[in-house]
mmCIF file of C-alpha atoms and ligand atoms in Angstrom:
data_model
loop_
_atom_site.group_PDB
_atom_site.id
_atom_site.type_symbol
_atom_site.label_atom_id
_atom_site.label_comp_id
_atom_site.label_asym_id
_atom_site.label_seq_id
_atom_site.Cartn_x
_atom_site.Cartn_y
_atom_site.Cartn_z
ATOM 1 C CA MET W 28 0.000 0.000 0.000
ATOM 2 C CA ARG W 29 1.511 3.339 -1.011
ATOM 3 C CA LEU W 30 1.016 6.132 1.456
ATOM 4 C CA PRO W 31 0.878 9.830 0.582
ATOM 5 C CA GLN W 32 4.153 11.472 1.616
ATOM 6 C CA GLN W 33 4.304 15.234 1.345
ATOM 7 C CA GLY W 34 2.019 18.179 0.572
ATOM 8 C CA MET W 35 1.963 17.706 -3.184
ATOM 9 C CA ARG W 36 1.277 14.063 -2.773
ATOM 10 C CA ARG W 37 -1.522 14.825 -0.368
ATOM 11 C CA LEU W 38 -3.150 17.202 -2.856
ATOM 12 C CA ARG W 39 -3.371 14.352 -5.296
ATOM 13 C CA MET W 40 -5.291 12.259 -2.825
ATOM 14 C CA GLY W 41 -8.575 11.175 -4.264
ATOM 15 C CA ARG W 42 -7.525 11.829 -7.827
ATOM 16 C CA GLY W 43 -6.025 9.500 -10.393
ATOM 17 C CA ARG W 44 -4.586 6.022 -10.105
ATOM 18 C CA GLY W 45 -2.514 5.215 -7.083
ATOM 19 C CA GLY W 46 -4.282 7.915 -5.016
ATOM 20 C CA GLY W 47 -5.010 7.644 -1.321
ATOM 21 C CA PHE W 48 -7.857 6.432 0.747
ATOM 22 C CA ARG W 49 -10.717 8.954 0.670
ATOM 23 C CA TRP W 50 -11.425 9.354 4.369
ATOM 24 C CA PRO W 51 -14.248 11.939 3.948
ATOM 25 C CA ILE W 52 -16.233 9.428 1.887
ATOM 26 C CA MET W 53 -15.554 6.731 4.473
ATOM 27 C CA LEU W 54 -16.670 9.055 7.261
ATOM 28 C CA ILE W 55 -19.949 9.890 5.513
ATOM 29 C CA ALA W 56 -20.562 6.193 4.794
ATOM 30 C CA ALA W 57 -19.794 5.297 8.413
ATOM 31 C CA ILE W 58 -22.303 7.876 9.656
ATOM 32 C CA GLY W 59 -24.927 6.522 7.242
ATOM 33 C CA ILE W 60 -24.282 2.942 8.307
ATOM 34 C CA GLY W 61 -24.378 4.030 11.963
ATOM 35 C CA VAL W 62 -27.792 5.666 11.510
ATOM 36 C CA TYR W 63 -29.045 2.540 9.699
ATOM 37 C CA TYR W 64 -27.715 0.383 12.540
ATOM 38 C CA PHE W 65 -29.274 2.369 15.378
ATOM 39 C CA SER W 66 -32.628 2.707 13.625
ATOM 40 C CA ASN W 67 -32.870 -1.105 13.403
ATOM 41 C CA VAL W 68 -31.799 -2.058 16.926
ATOM 42 C CA LYS W 69 -34.378 -3.574 19.249
ATOM 43 C CA GLU W 70 -34.151 -5.096 22.677
ATOM 44 C CA ASN W 71 -34.834 -8.835 22.816
ATOM 45 C CA ASP W 72 -37.460 -9.698 25.474
ATOM 46 C CA LEU W 73 -35.745 -12.970 26.339
ATOM 47 C CA THR W 74 -32.229 -11.725 26.913
ATOM 48 C CA GLY W 75 -32.502 -7.945 27.263
ATOM 49 C CA ARG W 76 -29.725 -7.687 24.675
ATOM 50 C CA SER W 77 -30.047 -5.205 21.821
ATOM 51 C CA GLN W 78 -30.260 -6.901 18.439
ATOM 52 C CA PHE W 79 -29.724 -5.385 15.006
ATOM 53 C CA ILE W 80 -32.410 -6.976 12.800
ATOM 54 C CA THR W 81 -33.580 -5.661 9.438
ATOM 55 C CA VAL W 82 -35.933 -8.487 8.432
ATOM 56 C CA SER W 83 -39.475 -8.884 9.781
ATOM 57 C CA GLU W 84 -40.618 -12.047 11.572
ATOM 58 C CA GLU W 85 -42.826 -12.833 8.579
ATOM 59 C CA GLN W 86 -39.936 -12.519 6.097
ATOM 60 C CA GLU W 87 -37.774 -14.618 8.379
ATOM 61 C CA VAL W 88 -40.368 -17.412 8.639
ATOM 62 C CA ALA W 89 -40.898 -17.373 4.861
ATOM 63 C CA LEU W 90 -37.137 -17.731 4.335
ATOM 64 C CA GLY W 91 -37.043 -20.509 6.943
ATOM 65 C CA LEU W 92 -39.754 -22.469 5.148
ATOM 66 C CA GLN W 93 -38.060 -21.978 1.796
ATOM 67 C CA SER W 94 -34.701 -23.304 3.058
ATOM 68 C CA TYR W 95 -36.410 -26.135 4.946
ATOM 69 C CA ARG W 96 -38.189 -27.353 1.805
ATOM 70 C CA GLN W 97 -34.941 -27.083 -0.113
ATOM 71 C CA VAL W 98 -32.958 -29.119 2.447
ATOM 72 C CA LEU W 99 -35.653 -31.793 2.757
ATOM 73 C CA SER W 100 -36.023 -32.124 -1.015
ATOM 74 C CA GLU W 101 -32.272 -32.762 -1.295
ATOM 75 C CA SER W 102 -32.129 -35.195 1.661
ATOM 76 C CA ALA W 103 -33.209 -38.735 2.484
ATOM 77 C CA VAL W 104 -36.053 -37.954 4.897
ATOM 78 C CA VAL W 105 -36.924 -40.869 7.174
ATOM 79 C CA GLY W 106 -40.684 -41.278 6.748
ATOM 80 C CA SER W 107 -41.604 -43.223 9.878
ATOM 81 C CA GLY W 108 -40.324 -45.499 12.618
ATOM 82 C CA PRO W 109 -39.522 -45.330 16.336
ATOM 83 C CA GLU W 110 -36.765 -42.691 15.918
ATOM 84 C CA VAL W 111 -39.096 -40.377 13.991
ATOM 85 C CA ASP W 112 -41.789 -40.863 16.654
ATOM 86 C CA LEU W 113 -39.295 -40.091 19.406
ATOM 87 C CA LEU W 114 -38.054 -36.944 17.632
ATOM 88 C CA ARG W 115 -41.622 -35.688 17.124
ATOM 89 C CA ARG W 116 -42.658 -36.446 20.697
ATOM 90 C CA ILE W 117 -39.692 -34.592 22.194
ATOM 91 C CA GLY W 118 -40.083 -31.800 19.631
ATOM 92 C CA ALA W 119 -43.753 -31.363 20.516
ATOM 93 C CA ASP W 120 -42.913 -31.293 24.252
ATOM 94 C CA LEU W 121 -40.378 -28.501 23.781
ATOM 95 C CA ALA W 122 -42.569 -26.556 21.346
ATOM 96 C CA ASN W 123 -45.402 -26.726 23.900
ATOM 97 C CA ALA W 124 -43.031 -25.500 26.596
ATOM 98 C CA ALA W 125 -42.032 -22.585 24.342
ATOM 99 C CA ARG W 126 -45.704 -21.760 23.704
ATOM 100 C CA ALA W 127 -46.342 -21.708 27.454
ATOM 101 C CA LEU W 128 -43.330 -19.672 28.664
ATOM 102 C CA PRO W 129 -44.320 -15.990 28.895
ATOM 103 C CA GLN W 130 -41.153 -14.694 27.176
ATOM 104 C CA THR W 131 -41.272 -17.135 24.265
ATOM 105 C CA ALA W 132 -45.038 -17.590 23.850
ATOM 106 C CA GLU W 133 -45.648 -14.838 21.313
ATOM 107 C CA LEU W 134 -43.146 -16.052 18.723
ATOM 108 C CA ALA W 135 -43.610 -19.754 19.499
ATOM 109 C CA ASN W 136 -47.334 -19.459 18.804
ATOM 110 C CA LYS W 137 -46.624 -17.937 15.393
ATOM 111 C CA PHE W 138 -44.363 -20.843 14.449
ATOM 112 C CA ASP W 139 -45.530 -23.677 12.224
ATOM 113 C CA TRP W 140 -43.419 -26.367 14.070
ATOM 114 C CA GLN W 141 -42.327 -29.300 11.919
ATOM 115 C CA PHE W 142 -39.898 -32.051 12.909
ATOM 116 C CA ASN W 143 -38.118 -34.284 10.416
ATOM 117 C CA LEU W 144 -35.386 -36.885 10.616
ATOM 118 C CA VAL W 145 -32.847 -37.044 7.779
ATOM 119 C CA GLN W 146 -30.734 -40.111 7.002
ATOM 120 C CA SER W 147 -27.142 -38.836 7.125
ATOM 121 C CA ASP W 148 -23.851 -39.609 8.876
ATOM 122 C CA GLN W 149 -23.424 -35.958 9.843
ATOM 123 C CA ALA W 150 -23.853 -35.147 13.516
ATOM 124 C CA ASN W 151 -26.094 -32.210 12.751
ATOM 125 C CA ALA W 152 -29.408 -30.675 13.794
ATOM 126 C CA PHE W 153 -31.061 -27.313 13.248
ATOM 127 C CA CYS W 154 -34.232 -25.325 13.782
ATOM 128 C CA LEU W 155 -34.960 -22.708 11.123
ATOM 129 C CA PRO W 156 -37.082 -19.597 11.757
ATOM 130 C CA GLY W 157 -40.707 -20.712 11.840
ATOM 131 C CA GLY W 158 -39.945 -23.819 13.913
ATOM 132 C CA TYR W 159 -38.732 -25.988 11.026
ATOM 133 C CA VAL W 160 -36.594 -28.628 12.734
ATOM 134 C CA ALA W 161 -34.356 -31.261 11.163
ATOM 135 C CA PHE W 162 -32.231 -33.856 12.942
ATOM 136 C CA TYR W 163 -29.672 -35.956 11.079
ATOM 137 C CA THR W 164 -29.453 -39.619 12.096
ATOM 138 C CA GLY W 165 -25.707 -39.097 12.709
ATOM 139 C CA ILE W 166 -26.481 -36.993 15.787
ATOM 140 C CA LEU W 167 -28.628 -39.675 17.473
ATOM 141 C CA PRO W 168 -25.671 -41.624 18.939
ATOM 142 C CA VAL W 169 -24.391 -38.340 20.449
ATOM 143 C CA ALA W 170 -27.841 -37.551 21.850
ATOM 144 C CA ALA W 171 -27.675 -41.058 23.366
ATOM 145 C CA ASN W 172 -30.990 -40.835 25.281
ATOM 146 C CA ASP W 173 -34.266 -38.868 25.470
ATOM 147 C CA ASN W 174 -32.790 -36.193 27.717
ATOM 148 C CA GLY W 175 -29.778 -35.751 25.421
ATOM 149 C CA LEU W 176 -32.022 -35.416 22.385
ATOM 150 C CA ALA W 177 -34.107 -32.864 24.276
ATOM 151 C CA VAL W 178 -30.956 -30.843 25.102
ATOM 152 C CA ILE W 179 -30.073 -30.551 21.408
ATOM 153 C CA MET W 180 -33.699 -29.808 20.492
ATOM 154 C CA GLY W 181 -33.962 -27.110 23.182
ATOM 155 C CA HIS W 182 -30.725 -25.457 22.070
ATOM 156 C CA GLU W 183 -31.731 -25.385 18.395
ATOM 157 C CA ILE W 184 -35.270 -24.173 19.112
ATOM 158 C CA ALA W 185 -33.798 -21.453 21.340
ATOM 159 C CA HIS W 186 -31.696 -20.142 18.429
ATOM 160 C CA ALA W 187 -34.883 -19.744 16.376
ATOM 161 C CA LEU W 188 -36.859 -18.135 19.215
ATOM 162 C CA LEU W 189 -33.994 -15.712 19.836
ATOM 163 C CA ARG W 190 -34.051 -14.769 16.139
ATOM 164 C CA HIS W 191 -30.359 -15.468 15.762
ATOM 165 C CA GLY W 192 -30.726 -16.324 12.074
ATOM 166 C CA ALA W 193 -32.281 -12.956 11.280
ATOM 167 C CA GLU W 194 -29.640 -11.208 13.367
ATOM 168 C CA ARG W 195 -26.800 -12.920 11.513
ATOM 169 C CA MET W 196 -28.390 -12.161 8.170
ATOM 170 C CA SER W 197 -28.710 -8.495 9.121
ATOM 171 C CA GLN W 198 -25.169 -8.353 10.460
ATOM 172 C CA SER W 199 -23.640 -9.775 7.301
ATOM 173 C CA GLN W 200 -25.670 -7.271 5.282
ATOM 174 C CA LEU W 201 -24.117 -4.530 7.435
ATOM 175 C CA VAL W 202 -20.617 -5.928 6.897
ATOM 176 C CA GLN W 203 -21.227 -6.000 3.137
ATOM 177 C CA LEU W 204 -22.345 -2.369 3.241
ATOM 178 C CA GLY W 205 -19.195 -1.466 5.169
ATOM 179 C CA GLN W 206 -17.039 -3.365 2.737
ATOM 180 C CA ALA W 207 -18.694 -1.641 -0.223
ATOM 181 C CA ALA W 208 -18.017 1.732 1.438
ATOM 182 C CA VAL W 209 -14.351 0.799 1.902
ATOM 183 C CA GLY W 210 -14.260 -0.208 -1.775
ATOM 184 C CA VAL W 211 -15.607 3.190 -2.842
ATOM 185 C CA ALA W 212 -13.352 5.136 -0.490
ATOM 186 C CA ALA W 213 -10.383 3.165 -1.785
ATOM 187 C CA GLY W 214 -11.528 3.567 -5.386
ATOM 188 C CA ASP W 215 -8.528 5.693 -6.385
ATOM 189 C CA MET W 216 -5.916 3.452 -4.849
ATOM 190 C CA ASP W 217 -4.156 0.985 -7.072
ATOM 191 C CA PRO W 218 -6.105 -2.279 -7.390
ATOM 192 C CA GLY W 219 -3.798 -4.246 -5.093
ATOM 193 C CA ALA W 220 -4.061 -1.687 -2.292
ATOM 194 C CA ARG W 221 -7.824 -1.425 -2.732
ATOM 195 C CA GLN W 222 -8.152 -5.185 -2.517
ATOM 196 C CA ALA W 223 -5.997 -5.227 0.613
ATOM 197 C CA ALA W 224 -8.076 -2.484 2.260
ATOM 198 C CA MET W 225 -11.287 -4.440 1.604
ATOM 199 C CA GLN W 226 -9.752 -7.664 2.899
ATOM 200 C CA ILE W 227 -8.481 -6.010 6.060
ATOM 201 C CA PHE W 228 -11.951 -4.600 6.683
ATOM 202 C CA GLY W 229 -13.587 -7.971 5.987
ATOM 203 C CA PHE W 230 -11.247 -9.800 8.334
ATOM 204 C CA GLY W 231 -11.691 -7.199 11.074
ATOM 205 C CA ALA W 232 -15.471 -7.410 10.744
ATOM 206 C CA GLN W 233 -15.369 -11.204 11.085
ATOM 207 C CA VAL W 234 -13.097 -11.311 14.092
ATOM 208 C CA GLY W 235 -14.295 -8.160 15.857
ATOM 209 C CA PHE W 236 -18.000 -8.249 15.046
ATOM 210 C CA MET W 237 -19.448 -11.485 13.634
ATOM 211 C CA LEU W 238 -17.566 -14.113 15.672
ATOM 212 C CA PRO W 239 -18.093 -12.580 19.121
ATOM 213 C CA TYR W 240 -21.809 -12.403 18.331
ATOM 214 C CA SER W 241 -21.956 -16.018 17.230
ATOM 215 C CA ARG W 242 -20.329 -17.121 20.498
ATOM 216 C CA GLU W 243 -22.820 -14.932 22.383
ATOM 217 C CA HIS W 244 -25.608 -16.627 20.418
ATOM 218 C CA GLU W 245 -24.392 -20.049 21.516
ATOM 219 C CA THR W 246 -24.380 -19.036 25.173
ATOM 220 C CA GLU W 247 -27.888 -17.566 24.878
ATOM 221 C CA ALA W 248 -29.159 -20.726 23.151
ATOM 222 C CA ASP W 249 -27.624 -22.840 25.927
ATOM 223 C CA LYS W 250 -29.408 -20.789 28.604
ATOM 224 C CA ILE W 251 -32.834 -20.534 26.946
ATOM 225 C CA GLY W 252 -32.508 -24.163 25.823
ATOM 226 C CA LEU W 253 -32.013 -25.146 29.472
ATOM 227 C CA ASP W 254 -35.133 -23.166 30.491
ATOM 228 C CA LEU W 255 -37.176 -24.970 27.812
ATOM 229 C CA LEU W 256 -35.780 -28.318 28.935
ATOM 230 C CA VAL W 257 -36.897 -27.704 32.514
ATOM 231 C CA ALA W 258 -40.296 -26.359 31.407
ATOM 232 C CA ALA W 259 -40.829 -29.607 29.461
ATOM 233 C CA CYS W 260 -39.627 -31.777 32.403
ATOM 234 C CA TYR W 261 -36.440 -33.164 30.845
ATOM 235 C CA ASP W 262 -33.425 -33.638 33.106
ATOM 236 C CA PRO W 263 -31.334 -30.431 32.920
ATOM 237 C CA ARG W 264 -28.280 -32.297 34.288
ATOM 238 C CA GLU W 265 -27.940 -34.002 30.912
ATOM 239 C CA ALA W 266 -27.029 -30.682 29.219
ATOM 240 C CA PRO W 267 -23.346 -30.448 30.266
ATOM 241 C CA ALA W 268 -22.919 -34.190 29.646
ATOM 242 C CA LEU W 269 -24.382 -33.855 26.151
ATOM 243 C CA TRP W 270 -22.057 -30.973 25.230
ATOM 244 C CA GLU W 271 -19.115 -32.965 26.541
ATOM 245 C CA ARG W 272 -20.053 -35.816 24.171
ATOM 246 C CA MET W 273 -20.459 -33.289 21.364
ATOM 247 C CA GLY W 274 -17.039 -31.816 22.121
ATOM 248 C CA ALA W 275 -15.474 -35.270 22.088
ATOM 249 C CA LEU W 276 -16.591 -35.773 18.469
ATOM 250 C CA GLY W 277 -13.496 -35.837 16.386
ATOM 251 C CA GLY W 278 -10.843 -38.324 15.486
ATOM 252 C CA GLY W 279 -11.085 -37.734 11.735
ATOM 253 C CA GLN W 280 -14.679 -36.527 11.876
ATOM 254 C CA LYS W 281 -14.366 -32.769 11.990
ATOM 255 C CA PRO W 282 -16.888 -30.927 14.112
ATOM 256 C CA PRO W 283 -20.031 -30.055 12.162
ATOM 257 C CA GLU W 284 -20.153 -26.550 10.813
ATOM 258 C CA MET W 285 -22.947 -25.449 13.097
ATOM 259 C CA PHE W 286 -20.747 -26.098 16.116
ATOM 260 C CA SER W 287 -17.589 -24.449 14.844
ATOM 261 C CA THR W 288 -18.394 -21.127 16.461
ATOM 262 C CA HIS W 289 -19.544 -22.637 19.732
ATOM 263 C CA PRO W 290 -17.905 -21.296 22.864
ATOM 264 C CA ASP W 291 -14.960 -23.319 24.059
ATOM 265 C CA SER W 292 -15.935 -26.296 26.172
ATOM 266 C CA GLY W 293 -14.393 -24.878 29.348
ATOM 267 C CA ARG W 294 -16.539 -21.765 29.252
ATOM 268 C CA ARG W 295 -19.620 -23.762 28.375
ATOM 269 C CA ALA W 296 -19.080 -26.154 31.293
ATOM 270 C CA GLU W 297 -18.587 -23.162 33.604
ATOM 271 C CA ASN W 298 -21.877 -21.610 32.412
ATOM 272 C CA PHE W 299 -23.784 -24.820 33.081
ATOM 273 C CA ARG W 300 -22.254 -25.126 36.546
ATOM 274 C CA ALA W 301 -23.485 -21.606 37.303
ATOM 275 C CA TRP W 302 -27.010 -22.205 35.937
ATOM 276 C CA MET W 303 -27.555 -25.747 37.238
ATOM 277 C CA PRO W 304 -28.691 -25.132 40.862
ATOM 278 C CA ASP W 305 -31.577 -22.910 39.671
ATOM 279 C CA ALA W 306 -32.421 -25.306 36.841
ATOM 280 C CA VAL W 307 -32.557 -28.300 39.220
ATOM 281 C CA ALA W 308 -34.669 -26.360 41.746
ATOM 282 C CA ALA W 309 -37.071 -25.241 38.994
ATOM 283 C CA PHE W 310 -37.313 -28.803 37.684
ATOM 284 C CA GLU W 311 -38.058 -30.263 41.116
ATOM 285 C CA ALA W 312 -40.669 -27.621 41.897
ATOM 286 C CA ARG W 313 -42.414 -28.335 38.626
ATOM 287 C CA CYS W 314 -41.816 -31.978 37.799
ATOM 288 C CA GLY W 315 -40.904 -33.761 41.045
ATOM 289 C CA ALA W 316 -37.650 -35.064 42.493
ATOM 290 C CA LEU W 317 -34.819 -35.889 40.100
ATOM 291 C CA PRO W 318 -33.337 -39.387 40.336
ATOM 292 C CA ALA W 319 -29.794 -39.585 41.744
ATOM 293 C CA ARG W 320 -27.055 -39.697 39.122
HETATM 294 ZN ZN1 ZN N 429 -25.896 -23.465 18.552
#
């Protein structure tokens, strides 16, 4: 990257090939993006955290349904059998819990709730906006039991109820806007320098903006997932055990993409230790004594 040196050089900034970075343009763009950001920030009822979301719930659900149909049409959906029945029973329990909890009821009642099992070796599961859930058969051995399956289900449903998909979509739109602004402001620089400026911005946005949010999302989904688990009378003590099994996946099988941004296992275990006394007390008040384990 060539930098302007002296007065004459500085006068040339913004004109001709090999010019400098046009900071005034970047400043104006940054103000515009800032205004756009703050006019689309809302507090989430579940977490109290401010979220930047530019898509409506209706748009989000429509997109969820579209992707769900696409995935199912390209996958080997298991039509029936005991595993499908189990998935649907646990799914219905957690969806009912979400419909009943005051903070999740509004959105959960708008959801269409569908649960499908896909034949695949991948240890994967997701819940798209609208309550469109898919489990891959490869995750069943990790789930290991009803409570384990409910932990995964609760976590995935929590992501959808927390509108994390819409938030990520909106955030990457914001990053693209920022990157476009950098591209314009660097329009007079030579192509290599312009490319470098855009890459530096893109990398910074990933590391400083997108990734911290995705780890935050995982922690929120763990917490709300635990609340749903307890509300549906599944053993909350299975949650840390399940994530330990998930973390132990490996040995040639790389962790599934959906888990790659999950918080490190130490922090996750620490969170569950902090939440567990309340979760156990809430379970016992609602569902009776937990068996010893
Ligand atoms: Zn997650």
